[in-house]
Short mmCIF file of C-alpha atoms and ligand atoms in Angstrom, two decimals:
data_model
loop_
_atom_site.label_atom_id
_atom_site.label_comp_id
_atom_site.label_asym_id
_atom_site.label_seq_id
_atom_site.Cartn_x
_atom_site.Cartn_y
_atom_site.Cartn_z
CA MET A 200 39.71 -15.30 51.48
CA ASN A 201 36.93 -13.24 49.71
CA THR A 202 35.11 -10.74 52.19
CA PRO A 203 31.56 -12.11 52.03
CA ALA A 204 32.62 -15.76 53.07
CA ARG A 205 34.79 -14.39 55.86
CA LEU A 206 32.31 -12.17 57.03
CA GLY A 207 29.71 -15.06 56.82
CA ALA A 208 32.00 -17.02 58.99
CA TYR A 209 32.39 -14.19 61.33
CA ALA A 210 28.60 -13.40 61.49
CA LEU A 211 27.93 -17.06 62.74
CA GLY A 212 30.56 -16.88 65.31
CA LEU A 213 28.98 -13.79 66.61
CA VAL A 214 25.72 -15.35 66.73
CA VAL A 215 26.98 -18.25 68.62
CA ILE A 216 28.72 -16.13 71.32
CA PHE A 217 25.84 -13.91 71.77
CA GLY A 218 23.15 -16.69 71.51
CA GLY A 219 25.14 -18.37 74.20
CA ALA A 220 25.04 -15.25 76.33
CA LEU A 221 21.70 -14.40 75.65
CA GLY A 222 19.45 -17.45 75.68
CA ALA A 223 17.94 -19.62 73.33
CA GLY A 224 14.94 -17.30 72.50
CA ASN A 225 17.34 -14.50 71.16
CA ALA A 226 19.58 -17.12 69.39
CA VAL A 227 17.05 -18.34 67.41
CA GLY A 228 15.93 -14.97 66.27
CA ALA A 229 19.54 -13.70 65.42
CA SER A 230 20.80 -16.94 63.76
CA GLY A 231 20.14 -18.99 60.88
CA PRO A 232 20.38 -18.75 56.96
CA ALA A 233 16.85 -17.22 56.78
CA PRO A 234 17.11 -14.46 59.44
CA THR A 235 13.90 -12.82 57.97
CA ALA A 236 11.74 -15.47 58.45
CA ASP A 237 13.07 -16.44 61.95
CA ALA A 238 13.70 -13.03 63.39
CA HIS A 239 10.15 -11.45 62.59
CA PRO A 240 8.02 -13.48 65.17
CA ILE A 241 10.79 -12.64 67.80
CA HIS A 242 10.73 -8.88 66.96
CA ALA A 243 7.06 -8.58 65.88
CA THR A 244 5.53 -8.16 69.48
CA PRO A 245 7.41 -5.37 70.76
CA THR A 246 7.24 -3.51 67.61
CA ALA A 247 3.69 -3.82 67.21
CA SER A 248 3.24 -2.92 70.83
CA GLN A 249 4.37 0.58 70.33
CA ALA A 250 1.29 1.72 68.36
CA GLY A 251 2.00 4.40 66.13
CA ASP A 252 5.54 4.50 66.61
CA HIS A 253 7.45 4.73 63.38
CA ALA A 254 10.66 3.33 64.96
CA THR A 255 13.08 6.31 64.76
CA HIS A 256 16.41 4.96 65.01
CA THR A 257 16.67 5.99 68.64
CA ASP A 258 13.33 4.12 69.62
CA PRO A 259 14.03 0.36 68.48
CA ALA A 260 10.83 -0.92 70.14
CA PRO A 261 11.54 -1.77 73.81
CA ALA A 262 9.81 -4.70 75.11
CA PRO A 263 7.04 -4.75 77.71
CA ALA A 264 8.72 -6.05 80.89
CA THR A 265 6.43 -9.05 80.85
CA THR A 266 7.71 -10.40 77.32
CA GLY A 267 11.15 -11.52 76.26
CA LYS A 268 13.22 -8.30 75.62
CA PRO A 269 14.62 -7.59 72.37
CA VAL A 270 18.61 -7.89 71.92
CA PRO A 271 20.01 -4.24 72.47
CA GLY A 272 21.23 -2.69 69.44
CA GLY A 273 24.83 -3.13 68.06
CA LEU A 274 25.41 -6.72 69.15
CA GLN A 275 24.59 -8.39 65.83
CA VAL A 276 25.95 -7.99 62.44
CA SER A 277 22.69 -8.94 60.96
CA GLN A 278 18.94 -8.09 62.12
CA ASP A 279 15.63 -8.47 60.82
CA GLY A 280 17.01 -9.44 57.28
CA TYR A 281 19.61 -6.67 57.19
CA THR A 282 23.30 -7.36 57.14
CA LEU A 283 26.13 -4.96 57.62
CA LEU A 284 28.81 -5.89 55.01
CA PRO A 285 32.19 -4.08 55.19
CA GLN A 286 34.47 -4.48 52.20
CA THR A 287 37.40 -4.98 54.54
CA LEU A 288 37.59 -6.09 58.07
CA THR A 289 41.11 -5.08 58.74
CA LEU A 290 42.74 -1.50 58.64
CA GLN A 291 46.21 -0.64 59.35
CA PRO A 292 46.57 1.54 62.76
CA GLY A 293 47.40 5.12 62.33
CA LYS A 294 46.40 5.00 58.62
CA THR A 295 43.35 6.76 57.02
CA THR A 296 41.54 4.46 55.00
CA ASP A 297 38.72 4.96 52.60
CA PHE A 298 36.36 2.56 54.55
CA ARG A 299 33.65 1.36 52.53
CA PHE A 300 30.47 -0.99 53.56
CA SER A 301 27.02 -1.97 52.47
CA VAL A 302 23.86 -2.71 54.07
CA ILE A 303 22.34 -5.64 52.34
CA GLY A 304 18.52 -5.94 52.49
CA PRO A 305 16.17 -8.65 52.91
CA ASP A 306 16.27 -8.94 49.09
CA GLY A 307 20.03 -9.88 49.09
CA LYS A 308 20.83 -6.22 47.58
CA PRO A 309 22.68 -3.33 49.16
CA VAL A 310 20.14 -0.81 50.67
CA THR A 311 20.06 2.59 48.70
CA ALA A 312 17.13 4.18 50.29
CA TYR A 313 17.32 5.46 53.80
CA ARG A 314 15.34 7.52 56.09
CA THR A 315 17.08 10.66 57.48
CA GLU A 316 17.42 10.32 61.18
CA HIS A 317 19.17 13.15 63.41
CA GLY A 318 20.13 14.93 60.31
CA LYS A 319 21.96 11.92 58.49
CA ARG A 320 20.88 8.78 56.65
CA LEU A 321 23.61 6.83 58.44
CA HIS A 322 25.76 7.33 61.65
CA LEU A 323 28.87 5.12 61.84
CA ILE A 324 30.11 5.02 65.54
CA VAL A 325 33.53 3.27 65.66
CA VAL A 326 34.84 2.52 69.25
CA SER A 327 37.81 0.52 70.21
CA ARG A 328 37.05 -2.62 72.35
CA ASP A 329 38.34 -1.41 75.43
CA LEU A 330 36.09 1.76 74.97
CA GLY A 331 38.85 4.05 75.26
CA SER A 332 38.79 5.51 71.47
CA PHE A 333 35.20 6.87 70.16
CA GLN A 334 34.52 8.19 66.72
CA HIS A 335 31.17 9.36 65.20
CA LEU A 336 31.25 9.70 61.57
CA HIS A 337 28.86 10.36 58.64
CA PRO A 338 29.76 8.27 55.65
CA GLU A 339 28.54 9.19 52.15
CA LEU A 340 26.33 7.23 50.01
CA THR A 341 27.69 6.49 46.88
CA GLY A 342 26.39 4.58 44.08
CA ASP A 343 24.94 1.26 44.52
CA GLY A 344 24.18 1.45 48.01
CA VAL A 345 27.93 1.66 49.01
CA TRP A 346 28.86 4.01 51.99
CA SER A 347 32.41 5.51 52.12
CA VAL A 348 34.04 7.20 54.72
CA LYS A 349 37.64 8.19 55.57
CA LEU A 350 38.39 6.13 58.66
CA THR A 351 41.55 5.84 60.94
CA LEU A 352 41.74 3.21 63.54
CA PRO A 353 44.25 5.33 66.17
CA GLU A 354 46.09 2.21 67.45
CA ALA A 355 46.38 -1.61 67.03
CA GLY A 356 43.68 -3.33 68.68
CA THR A 357 40.06 -4.50 67.82
CA TYR A 358 37.22 -2.04 67.32
CA ARG A 359 33.66 -2.21 66.91
CA ALA A 360 31.84 -0.46 64.11
CA PHE A 361 28.10 0.31 64.48
CA ALA A 362 25.92 1.61 61.76
CA ASP A 363 22.91 3.35 63.09
CA PHE A 364 20.25 3.75 60.21
CA ALA A 365 16.80 3.28 59.19
CA PRO A 366 16.12 1.71 55.86
CA GLU A 367 13.02 3.39 53.67
CA GLY A 368 10.10 1.38 54.78
CA GLY A 369 11.76 -0.31 57.88
CA ARG A 370 12.33 0.41 61.38
CA GLY A 371 15.72 1.57 62.86
CA LEU A 372 18.45 -0.57 63.56
CA THR A 373 22.08 -0.70 64.84
CA LEU A 374 24.15 -3.24 63.37
CA GLY A 375 27.75 -3.73 64.65
CA VAL A 376 30.75 -5.49 63.09
CA ASP A 377 34.43 -5.95 64.57
CA LEU A 378 37.52 -4.33 62.81
CA GLN A 379 40.91 -5.21 63.42
CA ALA A 380 44.08 -3.12 63.48
CA PRO A 381 47.10 -5.45 63.53
CA GLY A 382 49.94 -5.05 65.85
CA ALA A 383 50.83 -5.38 69.25
CA GLN A 384 48.02 -3.77 71.62
CA GLU A 385 47.78 -2.29 75.01
CA PRO A 386 44.35 -2.55 76.16
CA GLU A 387 42.93 0.23 78.66
CA ALA A 388 41.29 -0.84 81.63
CA LEU A 389 37.85 0.91 81.79
CA PRO A 390 37.90 4.51 83.16
CA ALA A 391 36.83 4.94 86.64
CA THR A 392 33.19 5.93 87.09
CA SER A 393 33.05 9.96 87.08
CA ARG A 394 30.33 12.43 86.75
CA THR A 395 32.73 15.21 85.49
CA ALA A 396 34.69 14.94 82.04
CA THR A 397 36.86 17.61 80.47
CA VAL A 398 37.85 18.16 76.90
CA ASP A 399 39.63 21.03 75.38
CA GLY A 400 38.93 23.41 78.41
CA TYR A 401 35.20 22.30 78.49
CA THR A 402 33.94 20.75 81.63
CA VAL A 403 30.85 18.79 81.59
CA THR A 404 29.25 17.30 84.49
CA LEU A 405 26.64 14.75 84.65
CA ASP A 406 23.59 14.66 86.60
CA GLY A 407 20.95 11.67 86.93
CA ASP A 408 21.34 7.91 87.36
CA LEU A 409 21.02 4.90 85.01
CA THR A 410 18.36 2.95 86.43
CA PRO A 411 18.49 -0.92 84.90
CA GLY A 412 15.17 -1.61 82.86
CA ALA A 413 13.82 1.91 83.18
CA SER A 414 14.08 5.12 81.15
CA SER A 415 16.58 7.19 82.83
CA ARG A 416 16.89 11.06 82.68
CA LEU A 417 20.38 12.29 82.29
CA THR A 418 21.16 16.18 82.40
CA LEU A 419 24.56 17.11 81.20
CA LYS A 420 25.94 20.58 81.85
CA VAL A 421 28.53 22.32 79.97
CA GLY A 422 30.99 24.81 81.13
CA LYS A 423 34.06 26.49 80.10
CA ASP A 424 36.48 28.23 82.09
CA GLY A 425 34.22 28.02 85.17
CA HIS A 426 31.36 29.57 83.25
CA PRO A 427 28.16 27.96 81.99
CA VAL A 428 28.02 27.68 78.11
CA ALA A 429 24.68 28.97 76.99
CA ASP A 430 25.46 29.28 73.45
CA LEU A 431 25.86 25.75 72.19
CA GLN A 432 25.08 25.01 68.53
CA PRO A 433 22.73 22.48 67.22
CA TYR A 434 24.50 19.25 66.04
CA LEU A 435 22.35 16.62 64.40
CA GLY A 436 19.20 18.27 65.32
CA ALA A 437 20.00 18.70 68.82
CA TYR A 438 22.14 20.59 71.25
CA GLY A 439 24.06 17.32 71.99
CA HIS A 440 24.09 13.78 70.73
CA LEU A 441 24.64 10.94 73.50
CA VAL A 442 25.88 7.39 72.64
CA ALA A 443 25.82 5.03 75.41
CA LEU A 444 27.71 1.72 75.31
CA ARG A 445 27.66 -1.12 77.95
CA ALA A 446 31.01 -2.29 79.05
CA GLY A 447 31.69 -6.08 78.39
CA ASP A 448 29.80 -6.35 75.23
CA LEU A 449 29.33 -2.93 73.76
CA ALA A 450 25.50 -3.20 73.59
CA TYR A 451 24.49 0.18 71.79
CA LEU A 452 21.53 1.63 73.88
CA HIS A 453 18.75 3.87 72.92
CA VAL A 454 19.18 7.39 73.94
CA HIS A 455 16.45 10.20 73.10
CA PRO A 456 17.33 13.94 73.36
CA ASP A 457 14.94 15.77 75.38
CA GLY A 458 13.76 18.86 73.13
CA GLU A 459 15.36 20.19 70.09
CA PRO A 460 16.79 23.45 68.99
CA GLY A 461 13.92 25.74 67.75
CA ASP A 462 10.95 24.13 69.71
CA GLY A 463 10.65 27.18 71.97
CA LYS A 464 11.49 25.48 74.95
CA THR A 465 14.83 23.79 74.69
CA PRO A 466 17.90 26.36 75.60
CA PRO A 467 21.15 26.23 73.86
CA GLY A 468 22.82 25.10 77.09
CA PRO A 469 24.37 24.77 79.64
CA ARG A 470 22.35 21.60 80.26
CA ILE A 471 21.25 19.18 77.85
CA THR A 472 18.84 16.35 78.71
CA PHE A 473 18.58 13.14 77.29
CA TYR A 474 16.56 9.79 78.39
CA ALA A 475 18.47 6.78 78.37
CA GLU A 476 17.26 3.12 78.57
CA VAL A 477 19.68 0.60 79.98
CA PRO A 478 18.90 -3.07 79.92
CA SER A 479 20.86 -4.14 82.94
CA ARG A 480 22.94 -3.38 85.82
CA GLY A 481 26.58 -2.90 84.88
CA ASP A 482 29.02 -0.13 83.91
CA TYR A 483 28.43 2.00 80.67
CA ARG A 484 30.34 4.46 78.80
CA LEU A 485 28.56 7.52 77.63
CA PHE A 486 29.86 9.89 74.91
CA LEU A 487 28.51 13.16 74.64
CA ASP A 488 29.25 15.04 71.25
CA PHE A 489 28.32 18.74 71.59
CA GLN A 490 29.14 21.70 69.41
CA HIS A 491 30.32 25.03 70.30
CA GLU A 492 32.15 27.98 68.27
CA GLY A 493 31.98 25.85 65.24
CA THR A 494 33.78 22.62 66.78
CA VAL A 495 32.31 19.47 67.95
CA ARG A 496 33.88 17.75 70.86
CA THR A 497 33.26 14.67 72.97
CA ALA A 498 33.13 14.36 76.53
CA ASP A 499 33.06 10.94 77.88
CA PHE A 500 31.96 9.12 81.01
CA THR A 501 31.96 5.97 82.74
CA VAL A 502 28.57 5.36 84.74
CA ARG A 503 27.41 2.30 86.85
CA ALA A 504 23.72 1.20 86.66
CA GLY A 505 22.45 -0.52 89.56
CA GLU A 506 24.62 -2.11 92.12
CA LEU A 507 27.37 -4.23 91.61
CA PRO A 508 29.72 -6.34 94.11
CA ALA A 509 33.01 -4.62 94.59
CA PRO A 510 35.28 -5.75 92.03
CA ALA A 511 38.00 -8.28 93.12
CA THR A 512 40.92 -6.17 92.52
CA THR A 513 42.90 -8.01 95.16
CA PRO A 514 41.96 -11.59 94.10
CA SER A 515 42.50 -13.04 97.71
CA PRO A 516 44.79 -12.22 100.64
CA ALA A 517 46.71 -15.45 99.74
CA ALA A 518 47.56 -14.37 96.23
CA ALA A 519 47.88 -10.60 97.02
CA THR A 520 51.15 -9.01 95.26
CA PRO A 521 52.80 -6.12 96.31
CA SER A 522 52.57 -4.87 92.79
CA ALA A 523 48.89 -4.35 92.59
CA SER A 524 49.17 -0.99 90.98
CA ALA A 525 50.78 -2.91 87.80
CA SER A 526 47.80 -4.80 87.09
CA HIS A 527 46.38 -2.42 84.71
CA GLY A 528 45.04 -3.98 81.72
CA ASP A 529 45.92 -7.69 82.85
CA HIS A 530 42.37 -8.77 82.14
CA ASP A 531 43.21 -9.18 78.80
CA HIS A 532 46.21 -11.39 78.91
CU1 CU B 688 25.66 10.59 63.35
#
């Protein structure tokens, strides 16, 4: 019942699941007791291909289209010899907990030296597995390489925590681990695709399309009470911070802000521009953090990349039931 043993078993399960899903080449890179030795040949090619790129954490080396693509971020609890190790994987729902974790480095010791990326040494994103709940937190690095943050999992269910960081001397990584909030849960269906989001009286509209396998330009326009907001405040070195997660497996995608406050060409709204790279067709959840009048708010969207067959909401004429509207969330039973 000790945490490292449980985590080890968990990590193995994760590797098996995604190894199966993503193919043998990736599974080799992700698995095994000696991840450093196995992983490096897999990742060396895309990293080396980015000449001069110092691997900021938003830029983990997309591969040329002709080679095997690297596994998207966030799907693995361990990568390139670095392992995300929470002190607990279970938190009581609705209860604020001092959540502590470490990143274990290739030398087997907690990493204590990190590069600052987007104004912080580590970004912790926590979402519910149904992608209904989103939190963007900045833990404090305490002694001995232990990160600490006040975390509340709002409701019972399974959550995914992403640690987005760059160890000193290494490339940027996003490691992911599942957290459990025990109790009866009501998973929500993925929100319908939408180009408009509202939060606290703000309306954010999305322009641009996600193109599978390509860098896609996305522009988000912030308004309030029918007026454009042109005095956004810098947050994490930009006028907005965008996290994109793939529905189905919560792959954590690379998003680059276009321009930054003070560069002489990036206005403080109402439009914020990003470049996002999605690896495949499918549905994605976008979470935009923006700051205005001293408060950070999050606008969320569901966006479809590429074409998909119409979902089989009514399985077949023979199986059609009169209570189709009650099928909300039944995919999880
Ligand atoms: Cu952050």
